[in-house]
Short mmCIF file of C-alpha atoms in Angstrom, two decimals:
data_model
loop_
_atom_site.label_atom_id
_atom_site.label_comp_id
_atom_site.label_asym_id
_atom_site.label_seq_id
_atom_site.Cartn_x
_atom_site.Cartn_y
_atom_site.Cartn_z
CA MET A 1 0.85 -4.78 3.61
CA ARG A 2 -3.75 -0.62 10.54
CA ALA A 3 -8.26 3.44 17.72
CA GLN A 4 -9.62 6.05 15.43
CA SER A 5 -9.95 9.69 14.77
CA SER A 6 -11.87 12.30 16.99
CA ALA A 7 -14.91 14.10 15.61
CA THR A 8 -12.78 16.76 14.56
CA GLY A 9 -9.72 14.99 13.42
CA PRO A 10 -10.08 13.98 9.95
CA THR A 11 -11.87 16.94 8.82
CA SER A 12 -9.52 19.42 10.50
CA ILE A 13 -6.50 17.49 9.46
CA ALA A 14 -7.30 16.51 5.84
CA VAL A 15 -6.77 18.59 2.98
CA GLY A 16 -10.13 19.64 1.99
CA THR A 17 -13.70 19.13 3.19
CA PRO A 18 -15.21 15.58 2.93
CA ALA A 19 -18.57 15.24 1.18
CA ALA A 20 -21.75 15.39 3.20
CA ASP A 21 -22.16 11.64 3.16
CA THR A 22 -18.74 10.92 4.49
CA PRO A 23 -19.02 8.67 7.42
CA ALA A 24 -18.59 10.18 10.94
CA PRO A 25 -15.18 9.58 12.33
CA ALA A 26 -14.69 7.30 15.05
CA PRO A 27 -12.89 7.55 18.52
CA ALA A 28 -9.90 9.74 19.36
CA ALA A 29 -6.99 7.67 19.51
CA ASP A 30 -5.72 8.49 15.98
CA SER A 31 -6.60 12.15 15.91
CA SER A 32 -2.86 13.31 16.53
CA PRO A 33 -1.48 14.49 13.08
CA ARG A 34 2.01 13.45 14.49
CA LEU A 35 0.92 10.11 15.42
CA GLY A 36 -1.05 9.59 12.29
CA THR A 37 2.00 10.59 10.11
CA LEU A 38 4.22 8.42 12.15
CA GLN A 39 1.88 5.47 11.46
CA ALA A 40 1.63 6.26 7.72
CA ALA A 41 5.33 6.42 7.38
CA LEU A 42 5.90 3.03 9.16
CA GLY A 43 3.51 1.81 6.56
CA VAL A 44 5.69 3.32 3.75
CA VAL A 45 8.89 1.71 5.23
CA ALA A 46 7.16 -1.69 5.37
CA PHE A 47 5.74 -1.24 1.81
CA SER A 48 9.26 -0.17 0.50
CA LEU A 49 10.55 -3.58 1.28
CA THR A 50 7.83 -5.37 -0.79
CA PHE A 51 9.48 -5.34 -3.96
CA PRO A 52 12.87 -6.73 -2.91
CA ALA A 53 11.00 -9.21 -0.57
CA THR A 54 9.04 -10.33 -3.71
CA ALA A 55 12.19 -10.73 -5.81
CA TRP A 56 13.52 -12.90 -3.14
CA GLY A 57 10.24 -14.97 -2.84
CA LEU A 58 10.39 -15.39 -6.64
CA GLU A 59 13.66 -17.47 -6.08
CA GLY A 60 11.70 -20.12 -4.32
CA PHE A 61 8.12 -19.80 -5.44
CA GLY A 62 6.28 -19.27 -8.68
CA PRO A 63 4.41 -15.95 -9.10
CA TRP A 64 0.85 -17.48 -8.47
CA ALA A 65 1.92 -19.47 -5.66
CA LEU A 66 3.74 -16.62 -4.04
CA VAL A 67 0.76 -14.36 -4.20
CA ALA A 68 -1.74 -16.86 -3.17
CA VAL A 69 0.40 -18.30 -0.10
CA ARG A 70 1.25 -14.77 1.08
CA SER A 71 -2.54 -13.80 1.16
CA VAL A 72 -3.40 -17.09 3.07
CA LEU A 73 -0.64 -16.61 5.64
CA ALA A 74 -1.65 -12.85 6.22
CA ALA A 75 -5.27 -13.87 6.53
CA ALA A 76 -4.42 -16.62 9.08
CA MET A 77 -2.63 -13.73 11.12
CA ALA A 78 -5.70 -11.46 10.65
CA GLY A 79 -8.22 -14.15 11.37
CA GLY A 80 -6.49 -15.16 14.47
CA CYS A 81 -6.54 -11.55 15.77
CA LEU A 82 -10.16 -11.08 14.80
CA LEU A 83 -11.05 -14.53 16.75
CA PHE A 84 -9.02 -13.63 19.72
CA LEU A 85 -10.40 -10.23 20.22
CA ARG A 86 -14.00 -11.57 19.27
CA VAL A 87 -14.56 -8.97 16.71
CA ARG A 88 -18.11 -8.94 15.08
CA PRO A 89 -18.18 -9.22 11.37
CA PRO A 90 -18.55 -5.97 9.53
CA GLU A 91 -21.95 -4.41 8.83
CA ARG A 92 -23.48 -5.35 5.38
CA ARG A 93 -23.20 -1.74 4.32
CA HIS A 94 -19.34 -1.90 4.64
CA ARG A 95 -18.90 -5.14 2.86
CA ALA A 96 -18.69 -3.52 -0.75
CA GLY A 97 -15.88 -1.16 0.53
CA LEU A 98 -14.16 -4.25 1.84
CA ALA A 99 -14.55 -6.03 -1.36
CA VAL A 100 -12.73 -2.95 -3.13
CA VAL A 101 -9.91 -3.14 -0.68
CA ALA A 102 -9.55 -6.95 -1.07
CA ALA A 103 -9.61 -6.54 -4.89
CA GLY A 104 -7.11 -3.65 -4.88
CA VAL A 105 -4.49 -4.50 -2.10
CA VAL A 106 -5.02 -8.13 -1.21
CA VAL A 107 -5.18 -9.47 -4.79
CA GLY A 108 -4.76 -7.01 -7.59
CA PHE A 109 -1.73 -5.17 -6.51
CA PRO A 110 0.24 -8.17 -5.29
CA LEU A 111 -0.56 -10.33 -8.35
CA LEU A 112 0.32 -7.62 -11.01
CA THR A 113 3.36 -6.46 -9.42
CA THR A 114 4.55 -10.16 -8.84
CA LEU A 115 3.80 -10.88 -12.56
CA ALA A 116 5.80 -7.66 -13.55
CA LEU A 117 8.79 -8.50 -11.34
CA GLU A 118 9.43 -11.72 -13.15
CA THR A 119 10.77 -9.65 -16.05
CA SER A 120 11.35 -6.38 -14.43
CA THR A 121 13.93 -5.08 -11.95
CA THR A 122 12.64 -3.61 -8.69
CA SER A 123 14.05 -0.25 -9.59
CA HIS A 124 12.04 -0.08 -12.75
CA ALA A 125 8.88 -1.41 -10.76
CA ALA A 126 9.26 1.39 -8.30
CA VAL A 127 7.86 3.76 -11.01
CA VAL A 128 4.52 2.31 -9.69
CA VAL A 129 4.67 3.57 -6.24
CA GLY A 130 6.12 6.87 -7.58
CA LEU A 131 2.89 7.54 -9.21
CA LEU A 132 0.70 6.02 -6.54
CA PRO A 133 0.37 9.26 -4.19
CA LEU A 134 -0.95 11.30 -6.99
CA THR A 135 -3.41 8.48 -8.22
CA THR A 136 -4.47 8.04 -4.68
CA ALA A 137 -5.26 11.56 -4.25
CA LEU A 138 -7.12 11.57 -7.46
CA PHE A 139 -9.22 8.58 -6.41
CA SER A 140 -10.04 10.27 -3.02
CA ALA A 141 -11.03 13.40 -4.52
CA LEU A 142 -13.50 11.55 -6.82
CA ARG A 143 -14.75 9.05 -3.94
CA MET A 144 -14.74 11.28 -0.96
CA GLY A 145 -15.30 14.79 -2.29
CA ILE A 146 -11.89 16.03 -1.05
CA ARG A 147 -10.61 18.98 -2.72
CA PRO A 148 -6.79 19.71 -2.00
CA SER A 149 -5.32 23.17 -2.80
CA ARG A 150 -3.56 24.05 -5.80
CA THR A 151 -0.29 24.19 -3.87
CA PHE A 152 -0.91 20.56 -2.70
CA TRP A 153 -1.49 19.47 -6.31
CA ALA A 154 1.52 21.20 -7.69
CA ALA A 155 3.84 19.74 -5.02
CA ALA A 156 2.12 16.30 -5.50
CA LEU A 157 2.81 16.47 -9.22
CA ALA A 158 6.30 17.71 -9.10
CA GLY A 159 7.22 14.97 -6.64
CA ALA A 160 5.66 12.30 -8.80
CA VAL A 161 7.45 13.62 -11.84
CA ALA A 162 10.84 13.60 -10.09
CA VAL A 163 10.42 10.13 -8.86
CA LEU A 164 9.05 8.92 -12.27
CA ALA A 165 11.97 10.52 -13.93
CA PHE A 166 14.44 8.91 -11.47
CA THR A 167 13.15 5.42 -11.61
CA VAL A 168 12.79 5.41 -15.36
CA THR A 169 16.51 6.65 -15.57
CA GLN A 170 17.46 3.88 -13.15
CA SER A 171 16.23 1.25 -15.66
CA GLY A 172 17.94 2.84 -18.60
CA GLY A 173 14.68 4.52 -19.96
CA GLU A 174 13.44 1.41 -21.46
CA LEU A 175 9.84 0.40 -21.49
CA THR A 176 9.01 -3.40 -20.93
CA ALA A 177 6.07 -5.74 -21.26
CA ALA A 178 5.77 -5.48 -17.52
CA ASP A 179 4.69 -1.89 -17.68
CA GLY A 180 1.09 -3.00 -18.42
CA TYR A 181 1.06 -4.90 -15.33
CA LEU A 182 2.50 -2.09 -13.36
CA PHE A 183 0.06 0.71 -14.50
CA ALA A 184 -2.80 -1.62 -13.90
CA ALA A 185 -1.55 -2.34 -10.31
CA LEU A 186 -1.32 1.44 -9.81
CA VAL A 187 -5.06 1.78 -10.55
CA VAL A 188 -6.36 -1.05 -8.31
CA CYS A 189 -3.99 -0.07 -5.54
CA ALA A 190 -5.10 3.44 -5.53
CA ALA A 191 -8.79 2.33 -5.38
CA GLY A 192 -8.01 0.01 -2.56
CA TYR A 193 -6.13 2.59 -0.52
CA THR A 194 -8.81 5.10 -0.92
CA GLU A 195 -11.57 2.84 0.14
CA GLY A 196 -9.48 1.51 2.98
CA GLY A 197 -8.63 4.89 4.15
CA ARG A 198 -12.33 5.86 4.14
CA LEU A 199 -13.35 2.65 6.11
CA ALA A 200 -10.56 3.24 8.63
CA ARG A 201 -12.54 6.48 9.78
CA ILE A 202 -15.30 3.96 10.74
CA MET A 203 -13.58 1.02 12.13
CA PRO A 204 -10.01 0.42 13.32
CA GLY A 205 -7.71 0.14 10.53
CA TRP A 206 -6.48 -3.38 11.42
CA GLN A 207 -9.96 -4.63 11.06
CA VAL A 208 -10.37 -3.19 7.64
CA ILE A 209 -7.38 -5.15 6.22
CA GLY A 210 -8.29 -8.07 8.42
CA TRP A 211 -11.67 -8.62 7.08
CA ALA A 212 -10.50 -7.90 3.56
CA LEU A 213 -7.82 -10.61 3.82
CA VAL A 214 -10.33 -13.17 5.51
CA GLY A 215 -12.96 -12.44 2.96
CA CYS A 216 -10.51 -13.65 0.19
CA LEU A 217 -9.97 -17.02 1.83
CA PRO A 218 -12.56 -18.76 -0.34
CA LEU A 219 -10.31 -17.48 -3.33
CA THR A 220 -6.93 -17.65 -2.03
CA VAL A 221 -6.91 -21.08 -0.39
CA PRO A 222 -7.97 -23.01 -3.46
CA ALA A 223 -5.65 -20.79 -5.55
CA ALA A 224 -2.66 -21.74 -3.05
CA VAL A 225 -3.31 -25.34 -3.44
CA LEU A 226 -3.58 -25.22 -7.25
CA ALA A 227 -0.67 -22.98 -7.92
CA LEU A 228 1.70 -24.98 -5.58
CA SER A 229 0.65 -28.24 -7.30
CA TYR A 230 1.62 -26.59 -10.74
CA GLU A 231 4.56 -24.30 -9.82
CA PRO A 232 7.64 -26.08 -8.53
CA VAL A 233 8.87 -24.73 -5.05
CA VAL A 234 12.56 -24.49 -4.27
CA TRP A 235 12.98 -24.22 -0.49
CA ASN A 236 15.70 -21.80 0.25
CA ALA A 237 16.34 -18.95 2.64
CA HIS A 238 15.51 -16.18 0.26
CA GLY A 239 12.21 -17.73 -0.81
CA VAL A 240 10.94 -18.37 2.70
CA ALA A 241 12.05 -14.99 3.84
CA GLY A 242 10.64 -13.18 1.01
CA VAL A 243 7.21 -14.89 1.28
CA LEU A 244 7.16 -14.43 5.11
CA TRP A 245 7.85 -10.53 4.83
CA VAL A 246 5.31 -10.04 1.90
CA ALA A 247 2.70 -11.86 4.12
CA ALA A 248 3.47 -10.37 7.51
CA GLY A 249 5.11 -7.00 6.86
CA SER A 250 3.62 -5.80 3.52
CA GLN A 251 0.26 -7.57 3.32
CA PHE A 252 -0.91 -7.29 7.02
CA LEU A 253 1.14 -5.18 9.58
CA GLY A 254 2.16 -2.53 7.03
CA LEU A 255 -1.43 -2.10 5.99
CA VAL A 256 -2.63 -1.93 9.60
CA VAL A 257 -0.36 1.25 10.39
CA TRP A 258 -0.95 2.54 6.95
CA TYR A 259 -4.76 2.77 7.16
CA ARG A 260 -4.50 4.10 10.73
CA GLY A 261 -2.36 6.83 9.42
CA MET A 262 -4.55 7.73 6.55
CA ALA A 263 -7.60 7.91 8.89
CA ALA A 264 -5.70 10.41 11.05
CA VAL A 265 -4.22 12.74 8.70
CA GLY A 266 -6.56 12.27 5.59
CA ILE A 267 -5.99 10.12 2.50
CA PRO A 268 -4.21 12.88 0.13
CA ARG A 269 -1.69 13.77 2.77
CA ALA A 270 -0.77 10.28 3.81
CA SER A 271 -0.41 9.19 0.11
CA GLN A 272 2.24 11.82 -0.40
CA LEU A 273 4.49 10.12 2.12
CA GLN A 274 4.76 7.47 -0.37
CA LEU A 275 6.78 9.79 -2.59
CA ALA A 276 9.67 8.68 -0.52
CA GLN A 277 8.90 5.00 -0.99
CA PRO A 278 10.60 4.41 -4.42
CA LEU A 279 13.78 5.90 -2.96
CA LEU A 280 13.66 3.58 0.09
CA THR A 281 13.12 0.62 -2.29
CA LEU A 282 16.05 1.51 -4.40
CA VAL A 283 18.25 1.46 -1.12
CA TRP A 284 16.89 -1.77 -0.20
CA SER A 285 17.60 -3.11 -3.66
CA VAL A 286 21.15 -2.21 -3.42
CA LEU A 287 21.69 -3.77 -0.02
CA LEU A 288 19.47 -6.85 -0.57
CA LEU A 289 19.65 -7.70 -4.32
CA GLY A 290 23.00 -5.84 -5.33
CA GLU A 291 21.29 -3.45 -7.92
CA HIS A 292 23.28 -0.43 -8.86
CA LEU A 293 22.27 3.03 -7.66
CA THR A 294 23.39 6.05 -9.53
CA ALA A 295 24.59 9.37 -8.11
CA ALA A 296 21.26 10.99 -8.98
CA ALA A 297 19.71 9.36 -5.71
CA PRO A 298 20.74 12.34 -3.25
CA LEU A 299 19.28 14.95 -5.67
CA THR A 300 16.11 13.08 -6.06
CA ALA A 301 15.71 12.31 -2.49
CA ALA A 302 16.17 16.08 -1.57
CA ALA A 303 13.44 16.94 -4.18
CA VAL A 304 10.97 14.53 -2.81
CA LEU A 305 11.63 15.50 0.77
CA VAL A 306 10.83 19.30 -0.31
CA CYS A 307 7.50 18.06 -1.95
CA ILE A 308 6.48 15.86 1.02
CA ALA A 309 7.00 18.95 3.30
CA VAL A 310 4.93 21.32 0.95
CA THR A 311 2.00 18.69 0.73
CA GLN A 312 2.07 18.14 4.59
CA ARG A 313 1.80 21.86 5.38
CA SER A 314 -0.62 22.88 2.45
CA ARG A 315 -4.06 23.91 3.16
CA SER A 316 -7.12 23.93 0.84
#
């Protein structure tokens, strides 16, 4: 790729009023907006390394093997934590939501973006996360009845447009066959983030992604065995480092802090922190992959920071 909010935390911090059937928030450890923002920001930093790490992983693994292996490794970490702490399985009423999280962030987004990165640069793929905050806010509005203010939507849209323009410019303005994968990944990930953020108000965030990962093992273990038998593996430092990061950092630890942050400050506001993610990804792409970064980066970064400040301060 993640203690809970007080009874007043999510409703007083979120940009809007949850629907009447929104689950009651759980304990108070994540109720601080500063702590929640910090946790969400740490998740964004972890996610910003996902595309460069995936590009590294593809130097040693095939796309299907990379996705399956990262999920199995992350599930092993999560399952070990769940067993050590003797956490009870989730209630039946939460399993459908966990299935959405699993489909969106455990399987869908990693698979679709990995397939895209076979033919796309990381800077071009960053268009996905540039649009993800707005898409997540839309999903949360539909799913949870949250109604952000007009100022929030204006700032979110402006930030998304700025990031989209920047990332498309970075790739020369050309659309590739990978765009279908990228836009599909955008939709499934926004659904997974929204459902995960909702569940993180009921159970600890790390248990949300933990149970989603463990629940996928009947699918990911056979997939890993099958993919490794058909796709050649080249053992090298980049390939190993890439798969380890996307498993531990992106797939588990990053989602742990991300879901905790969303539970504390609300899904729409936390999602707006991801406006900075494409720019961070481009920085990592230069440092780790040697991709070229244009002079437009500082201007876009300033515009994104302004949009983030506005969305964080807006009220419905």
